[in-house]
PDB file of C-alpha atoms in Angstrom:
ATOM      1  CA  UNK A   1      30.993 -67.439  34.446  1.00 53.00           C
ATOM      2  CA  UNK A   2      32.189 -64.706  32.282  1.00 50.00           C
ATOM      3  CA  UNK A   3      28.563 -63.365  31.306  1.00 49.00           C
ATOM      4  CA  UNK A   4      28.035 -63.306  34.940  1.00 47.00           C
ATOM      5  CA  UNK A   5      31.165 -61.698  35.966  1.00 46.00           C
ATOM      6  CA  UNK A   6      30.055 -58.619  32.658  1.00 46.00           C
ATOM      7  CA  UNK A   7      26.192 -58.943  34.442  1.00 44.00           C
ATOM      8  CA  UNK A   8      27.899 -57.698  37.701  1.00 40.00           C
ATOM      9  CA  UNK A   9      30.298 -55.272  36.176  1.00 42.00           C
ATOM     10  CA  UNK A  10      27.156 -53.548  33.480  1.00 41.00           C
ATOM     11  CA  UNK A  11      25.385 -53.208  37.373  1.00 40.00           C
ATOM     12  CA  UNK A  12      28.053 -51.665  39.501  1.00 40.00           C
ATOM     13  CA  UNK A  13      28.421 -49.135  36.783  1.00 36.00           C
ATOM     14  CA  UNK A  14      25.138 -48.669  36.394  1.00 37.00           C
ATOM     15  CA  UNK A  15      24.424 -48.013  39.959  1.00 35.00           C
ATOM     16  CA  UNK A  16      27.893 -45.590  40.065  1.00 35.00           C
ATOM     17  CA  UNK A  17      26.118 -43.858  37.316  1.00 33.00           C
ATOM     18  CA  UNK A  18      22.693 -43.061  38.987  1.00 33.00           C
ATOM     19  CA  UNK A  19      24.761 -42.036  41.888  1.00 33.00           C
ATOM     20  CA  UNK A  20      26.501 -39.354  39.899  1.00 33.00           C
ATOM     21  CA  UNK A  21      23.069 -38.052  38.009  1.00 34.00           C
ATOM     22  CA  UNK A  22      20.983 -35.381  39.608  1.00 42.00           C
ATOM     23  CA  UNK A  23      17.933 -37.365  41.881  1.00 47.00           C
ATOM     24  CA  UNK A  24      14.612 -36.324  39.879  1.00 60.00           C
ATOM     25  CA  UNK A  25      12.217 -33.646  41.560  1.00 75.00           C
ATOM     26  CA  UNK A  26       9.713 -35.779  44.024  1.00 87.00           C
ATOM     27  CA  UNK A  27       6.552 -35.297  45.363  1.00 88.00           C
ATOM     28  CA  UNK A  28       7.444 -33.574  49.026  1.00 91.00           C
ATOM     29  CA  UNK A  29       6.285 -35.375  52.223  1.00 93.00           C
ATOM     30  CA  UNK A  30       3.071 -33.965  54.483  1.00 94.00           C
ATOM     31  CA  UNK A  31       5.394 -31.731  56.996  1.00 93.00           C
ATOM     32  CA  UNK A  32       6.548 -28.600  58.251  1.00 92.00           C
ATOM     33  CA  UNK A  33       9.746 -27.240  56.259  1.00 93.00           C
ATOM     34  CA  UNK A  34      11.267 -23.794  55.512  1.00 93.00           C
ATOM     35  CA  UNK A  35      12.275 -22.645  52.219  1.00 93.00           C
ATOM     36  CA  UNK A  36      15.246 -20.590  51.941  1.00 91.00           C
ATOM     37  CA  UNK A  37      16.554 -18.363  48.935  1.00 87.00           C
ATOM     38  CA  UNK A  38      19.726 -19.857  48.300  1.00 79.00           C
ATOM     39  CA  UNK A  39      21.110 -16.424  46.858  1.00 77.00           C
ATOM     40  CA  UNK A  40      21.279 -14.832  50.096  1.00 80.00           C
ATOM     41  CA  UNK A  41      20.106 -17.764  52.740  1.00 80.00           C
ATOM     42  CA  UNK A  42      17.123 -15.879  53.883  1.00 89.00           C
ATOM     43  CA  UNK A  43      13.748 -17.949  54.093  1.00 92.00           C
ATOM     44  CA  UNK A  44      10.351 -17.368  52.645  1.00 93.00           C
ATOM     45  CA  UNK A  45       8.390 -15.934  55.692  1.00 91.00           C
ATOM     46  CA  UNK A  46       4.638 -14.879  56.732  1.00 88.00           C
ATOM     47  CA  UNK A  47       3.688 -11.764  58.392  1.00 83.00           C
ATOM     48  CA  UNK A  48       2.005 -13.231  62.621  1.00 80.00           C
ATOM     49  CA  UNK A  49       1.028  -9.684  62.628  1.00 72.00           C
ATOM     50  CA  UNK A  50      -2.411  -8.541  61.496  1.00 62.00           C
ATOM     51  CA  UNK A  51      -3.602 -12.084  61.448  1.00 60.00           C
ATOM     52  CA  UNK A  52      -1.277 -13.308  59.608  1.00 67.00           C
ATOM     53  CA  UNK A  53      -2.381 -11.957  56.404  1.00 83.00           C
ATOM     54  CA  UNK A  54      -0.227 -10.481  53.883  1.00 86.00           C
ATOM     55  CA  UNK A  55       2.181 -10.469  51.766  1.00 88.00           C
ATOM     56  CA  UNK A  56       4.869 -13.515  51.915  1.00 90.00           C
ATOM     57  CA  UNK A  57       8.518 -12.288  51.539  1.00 90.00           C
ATOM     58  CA  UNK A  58      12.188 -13.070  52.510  1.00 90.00           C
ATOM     59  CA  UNK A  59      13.515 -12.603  55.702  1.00 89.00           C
ATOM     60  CA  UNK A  60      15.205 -14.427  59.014  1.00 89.00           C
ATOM     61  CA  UNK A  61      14.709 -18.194  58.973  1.00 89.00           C
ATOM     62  CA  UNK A  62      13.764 -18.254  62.618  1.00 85.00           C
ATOM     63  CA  UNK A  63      10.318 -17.547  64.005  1.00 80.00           C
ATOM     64  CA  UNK A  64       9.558 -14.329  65.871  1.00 78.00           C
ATOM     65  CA  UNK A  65       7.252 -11.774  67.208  1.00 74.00           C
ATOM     66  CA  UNK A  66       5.999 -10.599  63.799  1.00 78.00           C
ATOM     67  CA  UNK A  67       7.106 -13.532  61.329  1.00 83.00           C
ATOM     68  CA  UNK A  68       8.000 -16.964  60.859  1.00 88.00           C
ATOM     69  CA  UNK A  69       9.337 -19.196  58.384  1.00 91.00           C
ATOM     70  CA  UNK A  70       7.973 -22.360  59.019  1.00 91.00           C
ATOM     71  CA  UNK A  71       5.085 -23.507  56.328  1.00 93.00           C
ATOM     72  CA  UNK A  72       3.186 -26.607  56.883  1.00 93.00           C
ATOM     73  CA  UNK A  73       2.812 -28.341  53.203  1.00 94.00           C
ATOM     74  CA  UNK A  74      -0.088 -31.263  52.938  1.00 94.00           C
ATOM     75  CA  UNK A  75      -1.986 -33.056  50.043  1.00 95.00           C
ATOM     76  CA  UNK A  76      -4.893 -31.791  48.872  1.00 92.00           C
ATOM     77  CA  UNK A  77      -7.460 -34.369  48.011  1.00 91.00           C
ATOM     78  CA  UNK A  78      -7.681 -33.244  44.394  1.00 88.00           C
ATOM     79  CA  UNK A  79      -3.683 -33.930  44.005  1.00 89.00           C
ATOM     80  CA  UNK A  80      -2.413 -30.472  44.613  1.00 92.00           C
ATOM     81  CA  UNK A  81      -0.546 -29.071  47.712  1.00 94.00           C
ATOM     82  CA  UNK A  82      -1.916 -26.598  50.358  1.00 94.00           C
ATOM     83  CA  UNK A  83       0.982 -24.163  51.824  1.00 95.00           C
ATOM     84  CA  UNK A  84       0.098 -23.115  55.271  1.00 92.00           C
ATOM     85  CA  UNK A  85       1.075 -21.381  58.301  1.00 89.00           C
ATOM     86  CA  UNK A  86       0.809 -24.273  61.347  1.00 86.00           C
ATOM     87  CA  UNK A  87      -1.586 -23.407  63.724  1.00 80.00           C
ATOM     88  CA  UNK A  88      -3.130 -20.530  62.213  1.00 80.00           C
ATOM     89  CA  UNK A  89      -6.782 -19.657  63.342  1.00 79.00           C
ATOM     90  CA  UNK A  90      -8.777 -19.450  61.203  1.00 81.00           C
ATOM     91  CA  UNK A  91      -6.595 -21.478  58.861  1.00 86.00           C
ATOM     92  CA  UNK A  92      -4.304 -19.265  56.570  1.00 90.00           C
ATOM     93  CA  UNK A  93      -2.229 -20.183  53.462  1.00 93.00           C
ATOM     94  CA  UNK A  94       0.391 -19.349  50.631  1.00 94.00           C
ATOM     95  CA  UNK A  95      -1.771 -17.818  47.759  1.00 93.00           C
ATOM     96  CA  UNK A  96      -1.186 -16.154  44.483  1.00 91.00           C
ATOM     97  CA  UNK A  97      -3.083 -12.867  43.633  1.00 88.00           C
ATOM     98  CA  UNK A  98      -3.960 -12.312  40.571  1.00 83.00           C
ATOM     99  CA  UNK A  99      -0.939  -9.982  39.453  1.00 84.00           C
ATOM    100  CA  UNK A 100       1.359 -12.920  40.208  1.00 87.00           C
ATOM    101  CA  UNK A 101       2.455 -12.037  44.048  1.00 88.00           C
ATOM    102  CA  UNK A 102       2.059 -14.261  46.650  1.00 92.00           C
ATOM    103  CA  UNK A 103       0.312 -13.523  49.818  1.00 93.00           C
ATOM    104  CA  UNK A 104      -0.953 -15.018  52.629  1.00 93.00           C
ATOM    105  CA  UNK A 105      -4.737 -15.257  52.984  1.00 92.00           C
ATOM    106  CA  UNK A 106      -7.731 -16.314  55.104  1.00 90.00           C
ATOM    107  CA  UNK A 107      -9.242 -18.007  51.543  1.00 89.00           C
ATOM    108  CA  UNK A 108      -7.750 -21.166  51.151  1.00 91.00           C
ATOM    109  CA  UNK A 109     -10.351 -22.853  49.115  1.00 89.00           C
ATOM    110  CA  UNK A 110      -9.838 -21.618  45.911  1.00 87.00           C
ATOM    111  CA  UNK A 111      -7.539 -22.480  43.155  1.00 90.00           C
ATOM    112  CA  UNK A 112      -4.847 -19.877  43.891  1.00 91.00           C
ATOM    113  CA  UNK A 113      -3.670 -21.312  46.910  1.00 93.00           C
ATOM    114  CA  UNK A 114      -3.228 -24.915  45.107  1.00 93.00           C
ATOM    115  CA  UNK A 115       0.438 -25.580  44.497  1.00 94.00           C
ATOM    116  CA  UNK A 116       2.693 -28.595  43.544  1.00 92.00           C
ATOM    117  CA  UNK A 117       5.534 -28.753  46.041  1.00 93.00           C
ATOM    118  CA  UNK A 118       8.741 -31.006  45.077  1.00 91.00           C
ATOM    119  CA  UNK A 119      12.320 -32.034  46.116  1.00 90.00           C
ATOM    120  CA  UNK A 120      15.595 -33.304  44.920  1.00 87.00           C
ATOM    121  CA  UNK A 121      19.210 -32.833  45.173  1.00 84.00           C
ATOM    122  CA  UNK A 122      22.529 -33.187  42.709  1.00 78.00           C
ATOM    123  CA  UNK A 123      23.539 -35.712  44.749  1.00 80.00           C
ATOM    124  CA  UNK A 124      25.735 -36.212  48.392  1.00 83.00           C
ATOM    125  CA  UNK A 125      27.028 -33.247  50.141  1.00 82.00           C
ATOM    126  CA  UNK A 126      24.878 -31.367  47.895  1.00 81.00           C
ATOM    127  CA  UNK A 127      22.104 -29.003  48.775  1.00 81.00           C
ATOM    128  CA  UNK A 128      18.519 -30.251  48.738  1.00 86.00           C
ATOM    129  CA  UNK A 129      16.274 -27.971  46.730  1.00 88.00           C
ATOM    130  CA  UNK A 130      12.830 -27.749  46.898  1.00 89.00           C
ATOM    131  CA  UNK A 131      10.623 -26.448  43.617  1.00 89.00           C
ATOM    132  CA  UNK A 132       7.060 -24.685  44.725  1.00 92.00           C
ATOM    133  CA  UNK A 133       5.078 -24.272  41.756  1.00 91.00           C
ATOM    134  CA  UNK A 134       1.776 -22.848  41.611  1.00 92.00           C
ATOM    135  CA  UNK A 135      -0.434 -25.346  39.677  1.00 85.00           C
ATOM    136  CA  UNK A 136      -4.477 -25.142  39.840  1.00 85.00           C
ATOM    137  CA  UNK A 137      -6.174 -28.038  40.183  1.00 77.00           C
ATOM    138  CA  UNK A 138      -8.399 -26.805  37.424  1.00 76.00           C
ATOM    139  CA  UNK A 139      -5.628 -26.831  35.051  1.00 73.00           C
ATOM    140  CA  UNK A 140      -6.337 -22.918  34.484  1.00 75.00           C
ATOM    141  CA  UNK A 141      -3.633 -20.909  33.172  1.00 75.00           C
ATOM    142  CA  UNK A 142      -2.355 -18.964  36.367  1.00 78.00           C
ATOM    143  CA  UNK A 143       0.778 -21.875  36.738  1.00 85.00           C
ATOM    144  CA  UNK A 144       4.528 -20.834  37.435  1.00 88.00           C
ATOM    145  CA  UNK A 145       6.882 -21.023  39.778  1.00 89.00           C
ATOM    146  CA  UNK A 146       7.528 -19.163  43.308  1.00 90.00           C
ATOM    147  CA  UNK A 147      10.832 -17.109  42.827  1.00 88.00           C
ATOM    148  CA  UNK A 148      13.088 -14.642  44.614  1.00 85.00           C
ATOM    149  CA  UNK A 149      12.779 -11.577  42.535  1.00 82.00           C
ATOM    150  CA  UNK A 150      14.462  -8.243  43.347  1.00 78.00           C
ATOM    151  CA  UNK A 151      12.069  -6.278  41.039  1.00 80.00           C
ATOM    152  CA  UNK A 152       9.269  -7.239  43.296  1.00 78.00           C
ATOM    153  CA  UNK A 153       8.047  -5.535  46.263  1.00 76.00           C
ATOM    154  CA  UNK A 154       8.704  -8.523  49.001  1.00 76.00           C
ATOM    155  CA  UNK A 155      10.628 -10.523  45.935  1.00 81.00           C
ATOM    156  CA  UNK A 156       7.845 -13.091  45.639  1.00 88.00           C
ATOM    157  CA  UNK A 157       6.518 -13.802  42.786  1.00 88.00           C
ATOM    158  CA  UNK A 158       4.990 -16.343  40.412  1.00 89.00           C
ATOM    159  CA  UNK A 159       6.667 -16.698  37.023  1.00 86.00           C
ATOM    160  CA  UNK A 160       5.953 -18.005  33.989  1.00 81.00           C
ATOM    161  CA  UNK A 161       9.062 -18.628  32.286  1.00 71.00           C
ATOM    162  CA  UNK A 162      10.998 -22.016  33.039  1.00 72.00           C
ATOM    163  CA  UNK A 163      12.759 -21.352  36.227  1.00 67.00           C
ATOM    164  CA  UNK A 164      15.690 -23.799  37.152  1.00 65.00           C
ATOM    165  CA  UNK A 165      14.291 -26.034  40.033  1.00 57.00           C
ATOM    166  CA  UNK A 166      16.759 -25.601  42.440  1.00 56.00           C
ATOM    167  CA  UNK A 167      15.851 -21.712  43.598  1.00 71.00           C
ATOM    168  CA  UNK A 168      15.035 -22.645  47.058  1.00 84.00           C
ATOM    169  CA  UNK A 169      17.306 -24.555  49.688  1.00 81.00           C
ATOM    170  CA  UNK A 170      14.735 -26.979  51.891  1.00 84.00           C
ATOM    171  CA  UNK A 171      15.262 -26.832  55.546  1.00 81.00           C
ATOM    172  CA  UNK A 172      13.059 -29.711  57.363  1.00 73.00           C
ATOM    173  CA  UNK A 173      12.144 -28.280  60.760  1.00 80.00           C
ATOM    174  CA  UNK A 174      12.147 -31.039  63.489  1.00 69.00           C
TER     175      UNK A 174
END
């Protein structure tokens, strides 16, 4: 009776501790979301004008005439993630460039528009953060993560250096 009564005990505090440690980055559902910079609220947004190419960058998280900040994220079938704008035609998606920006493109087959897209939260009440990380499925060595950065023109860019995974507040649109 006693090692039963200590069983039960050892679990409730084991469960009251998993409750109180941050939940573990996970893979993020097929699905339409909105990432917003959770230094000033502001979403990461696409440009509807000129075909919706160009550079991505912060701004309103509502969708307009010239923008919107809805992204549709789905599985590739090589493991990686494809970033797209919904509905786009011909298809368009979130891509690095080769000096580390990210743009929106027309050329979603290559490696620079493969990313690995992942959620998790420090727990209730707390914000959910999302962690978009640019990750070729070829293993190549153009990998970092997508960050708000004031020194960039449109403050999107891919860095190297280890990056804290909760940058971006995730904001499931229904």
């Amino acid at each position: 009776m006693r090692s039963r009564a200590i069983a039960v005990t050892a679990a409730a505090v084991a469960a009251a501790a998993a409750l109180a440690q941050p939940v573990h980055a996970a893979p993020l559902v097929d699905g339409v979301y909105r990432f917003a910079a959770l230094s000033d609220g502001k979403c990461l947004t696409w440009p509807k004008s000129y075909g919706s190419i160009g550079t991505a960058s912060l701004g309103a998280c509502t969708d307009d005439g010239s923008t919107s900040a809805n992204w549709q994220v789905r599985q590739r079938p090589n493991g990686t993630m494809e970033v797209s704008t919904p509905g786009s035609n011909p298809r368009t998606c979130l891509r690095l460039e080769t000096d580390y920006r990210v743009v929106v493109s027309d050329n979603c087959a290559d490696k620079y528009a493969e990313w690995t897209v992942s959620y998790g939260s420090a727990g209730p009440g707390s914000v959910v953060w999302a962690d978009i990380e640019h990750t070729p499925g070829d293993r190549s060595g153009s990998w970092g993560k997508l960050v708000d950065s004031p020194d960039v023109t449109g403050r999107i860019v891919v860095r190297r250096a280890p990056i804290e995974p909760h940058y971006w507040g995730l904001q499931p649109v229904g």
